[in-house]
Short mmCIF file of N, CA and C in Angstrom, two decimals:
data_model
loop_
_atom_site.label_atom_id
_atom_site.label_comp_id
_atom_site.label_asym_id
_atom_site.label_seq_id
_atom_site.Cartn_x
_atom_site.Cartn_y
_atom_site.Cartn_z
N MET A 1 0.65 -1.18 0.03
CA MET A 1 -0.37 0.05 -0.16
C MET A 1 0.84 1.50 -0.05
N THR A 2 0.57 2.06 -0.73
CA THR A 2 1.33 3.26 -1.22
C THR A 2 0.87 4.60 -0.17
N LEU A 3 1.52 5.50 -0.11
CA LEU A 3 1.29 6.84 0.69
C LEU A 3 -0.37 6.89 -0.17
N SER A 4 -0.46 7.35 -1.10
CA SER A 4 -1.49 7.96 -1.85
C SER A 4 -2.64 7.00 -1.68
N ASP A 5 -2.61 5.74 -1.53
CA ASP A 5 -3.46 5.01 -0.85
C ASP A 5 -4.14 5.23 0.47
N VAL A 6 -3.29 5.34 1.50
CA VAL A 6 -3.70 5.56 2.71
C VAL A 6 -4.28 6.90 2.84
N THR A 7 -3.77 8.08 2.02
CA THR A 7 -4.45 9.09 1.91
C THR A 7 -6.05 9.07 1.42
N LEU A 8 -6.11 8.07 0.46
CA LEU A 8 -7.43 7.70 -0.25
C LEU A 8 -8.37 7.51 0.70
N ILE A 9 -7.83 6.47 1.40
CA ILE A 9 -8.83 5.73 2.35
C ILE A 9 -8.98 6.86 3.42
N GLY A 10 -8.33 7.50 3.67
CA GLY A 10 -8.62 8.46 5.10
C GLY A 10 -9.44 9.57 4.42
N LYS A 11 -9.28 9.61 3.30
CA LYS A 11 -10.37 11.06 2.79
C LYS A 11 -11.71 10.45 2.28
N LYS A 12 -11.86 8.97 2.39
CA LYS A 12 -13.12 8.49 2.23
C LYS A 12 -13.74 8.28 3.50
N ILE A 13 -13.35 8.02 4.37
CA ILE A 13 -13.52 8.22 6.05
C ILE A 13 -14.12 9.19 6.08
N LEU A 14 -13.42 9.92 6.20
CA LEU A 14 -13.46 11.46 6.57
C LEU A 14 -15.17 11.97 5.97
N VAL A 15 -15.17 11.89 4.78
CA VAL A 15 -16.45 11.85 3.82
C VAL A 15 -17.01 11.42 4.62
N GLY A 16 -17.61 9.89 4.60
CA GLY A 16 -18.51 9.08 5.37
C GLY A 16 -18.83 9.75 6.74
N ILE A 17 -17.78 9.85 7.24
CA ILE A 17 -18.23 10.79 8.83
C ILE A 17 -19.25 11.96 8.49
N VAL A 18 -18.59 12.52 7.54
CA VAL A 18 -19.61 14.14 7.13
C VAL A 18 -20.90 13.66 6.58
N VAL A 19 -20.84 12.83 6.07
CA VAL A 19 -22.28 12.12 5.14
C VAL A 19 -23.12 11.68 6.17
N THR A 20 -22.41 10.89 7.31
CA THR A 20 -23.11 10.66 8.54
C THR A 20 -23.88 11.63 9.23
N VAL A 21 -22.53 12.60 10.10
CA VAL A 21 -23.09 13.29 10.76
C VAL A 21 -23.97 14.42 10.43
N VAL A 22 -23.74 14.99 9.20
CA VAL A 22 -24.43 16.36 8.78
C VAL A 22 -26.06 16.29 9.12
N PRO A 23 -26.59 14.95 8.46
CA PRO A 23 -27.95 15.09 8.37
C PRO A 23 -28.50 14.88 9.95
N PHE A 24 -27.70 14.28 11.13
CA PHE A 24 -28.29 14.06 12.35
C PHE A 24 -28.26 15.19 12.71
N LEU A 25 -27.36 16.15 12.42
CA LEU A 25 -26.75 17.36 13.21
C LEU A 25 -28.26 18.14 12.59
N ILE A 26 -28.77 18.28 11.03
CA ILE A 26 -29.69 18.98 10.63
C ILE A 26 -31.07 18.54 11.63
N ILE A 27 -31.32 16.97 11.44
CA ILE A 27 -32.70 16.82 11.88
C ILE A 27 -32.78 17.10 13.58
N PHE A 28 -31.56 16.78 14.31
CA PHE A 28 -31.71 17.18 15.77
C PHE A 28 -31.61 18.62 16.06
N GLY A 29 -30.86 19.48 15.06
CA GLY A 29 -31.03 20.87 15.26
C GLY A 29 -32.41 21.41 15.14
N GLY A 30 -32.92 20.94 14.11
CA GLY A 30 -34.19 21.48 13.41
C GLY A 30 -35.51 21.12 15.22
N LEU A 31 -35.09 19.69 15.41
CA LEU A 31 -35.96 19.19 16.68
C LEU A 31 -35.69 20.45 17.63
N TRP A 32 -34.46 20.79 18.28
CA TRP A 32 -34.24 21.41 19.09
C TRP A 32 -34.62 22.84 18.99
N LEU A 33 -34.47 23.34 17.81
CA LEU A 33 -35.16 24.88 17.58
C LEU A 33 -36.62 24.78 17.69
N THR A 34 -37.29 23.68 17.10
CA THR A 34 -38.67 23.74 16.98
C THR A 34 -39.30 23.78 18.60
N ARG A 35 -38.34 23.04 19.76
CA ARG A 35 -39.32 22.42 20.90
C ARG A 35 -38.47 23.73 21.60
N LYS A 36 -37.70 24.51 21.11
CA LYS A 36 -37.30 26.00 21.99
C LYS A 36 -38.30 27.15 21.52
N LEU A 37 -38.40 26.92 20.26
CA LEU A 37 -39.55 27.98 20.07
C LEU A 37 -41.03 27.85 20.47
N LEU A 38 -41.08 26.63 20.66
CA LEU A 38 -42.71 25.95 21.08
C LEU A 38 -42.60 26.51 22.59
N ALA A 39 -41.66 26.04 22.98
CA ALA A 39 -41.74 26.58 24.87
C ALA A 39 -41.62 27.94 24.67
N ASN A 40 -41.04 28.40 24.13
CA ASN A 40 -41.10 30.54 24.54
C ASN A 40 -42.36 30.49 24.03
N HIS A 41 -42.73 29.80 23.03
CA HIS A 41 -44.55 30.05 22.55
C HIS A 41 -45.59 30.25 23.87
N ASP A 42 -45.16 28.91 24.33
CA ASP A 42 -46.16 28.58 25.74
C ASP A 42 -45.98 29.49 26.60
N LYS A 43 -44.92 29.91 27.07
CA LYS A 43 -44.58 30.89 28.19
C LYS A 43 -45.29 32.20 27.82
N ALA A 44 -45.19 32.50 26.78
CA ALA A 44 -45.65 33.74 26.72
C ALA A 44 -47.12 34.21 26.67
N ASN A 45 -48.14 32.40 25.89
CA ASN A 45 -49.09 32.81 26.38
C ASN A 45 -49.63 32.32 27.61
N GLN A 46 -49.02 31.78 28.22
CA GLN A 46 -49.52 31.76 29.74
C GLN A 46 -49.90 32.94 30.58
N GLN A 47 -51.25 32.85 31.24
CA GLN A 47 -51.10 34.51 32.05
C GLN A 47 -50.91 34.11 33.35
N ILE A 48 -50.59 35.21 33.98
CA ILE A 48 -50.35 34.75 35.51
C ILE A 48 -51.04 35.39 36.20
N THR A 49 -51.57 34.23 36.92
CA THR A 49 -52.56 34.41 37.98
C THR A 49 -52.07 34.49 39.35
N GLN A 50 -52.67 35.25 40.33
CA GLN A 50 -52.37 35.33 41.69
C GLN A 50 -53.94 34.73 42.23
N PRO A 51 -53.33 33.93 43.54
CA PRO A 51 -54.31 33.41 44.29
C PRO A 51 -55.37 34.17 44.89
N THR A 52 -56.34 34.03 45.08
CA THR A 52 -57.46 34.79 45.72
C THR A 52 -57.60 34.58 46.88
N LYS A 53 -57.38 35.54 48.07
CA LYS A 53 -57.20 35.25 49.30
C LYS A 53 -58.95 35.08 49.88
N SER A 54 -59.23 33.67 50.72
CA SER A 54 -60.50 33.76 51.02
C SER A 54 -60.32 33.31 52.77
N THR A 55 -61.05 33.88 52.91
CA THR A 55 -61.23 34.35 54.05
C THR A 55 -62.53 33.30 55.10
N THR A 56 -61.82 32.18 56.01
CA THR A 56 -62.69 31.39 56.48
C THR A 56 -62.86 31.92 57.98
N SER A 57 -64.51 31.87 58.16
CA SER A 57 -64.74 32.10 59.42
C SER A 57 -65.24 31.10 60.37
#
């Protein structure tokens, strides 16, 4: 095996890693962003209510 063979195998391995990792980053990044946006939206829509004081006799 020559040096050019080793570099070619190394490049193919790196391309395989990138091709595998990039879709996962896109999917999980999209899920994270969606969750973050929905969580902020829910917090903005919640109304703050204060408990009413009840007097018992």
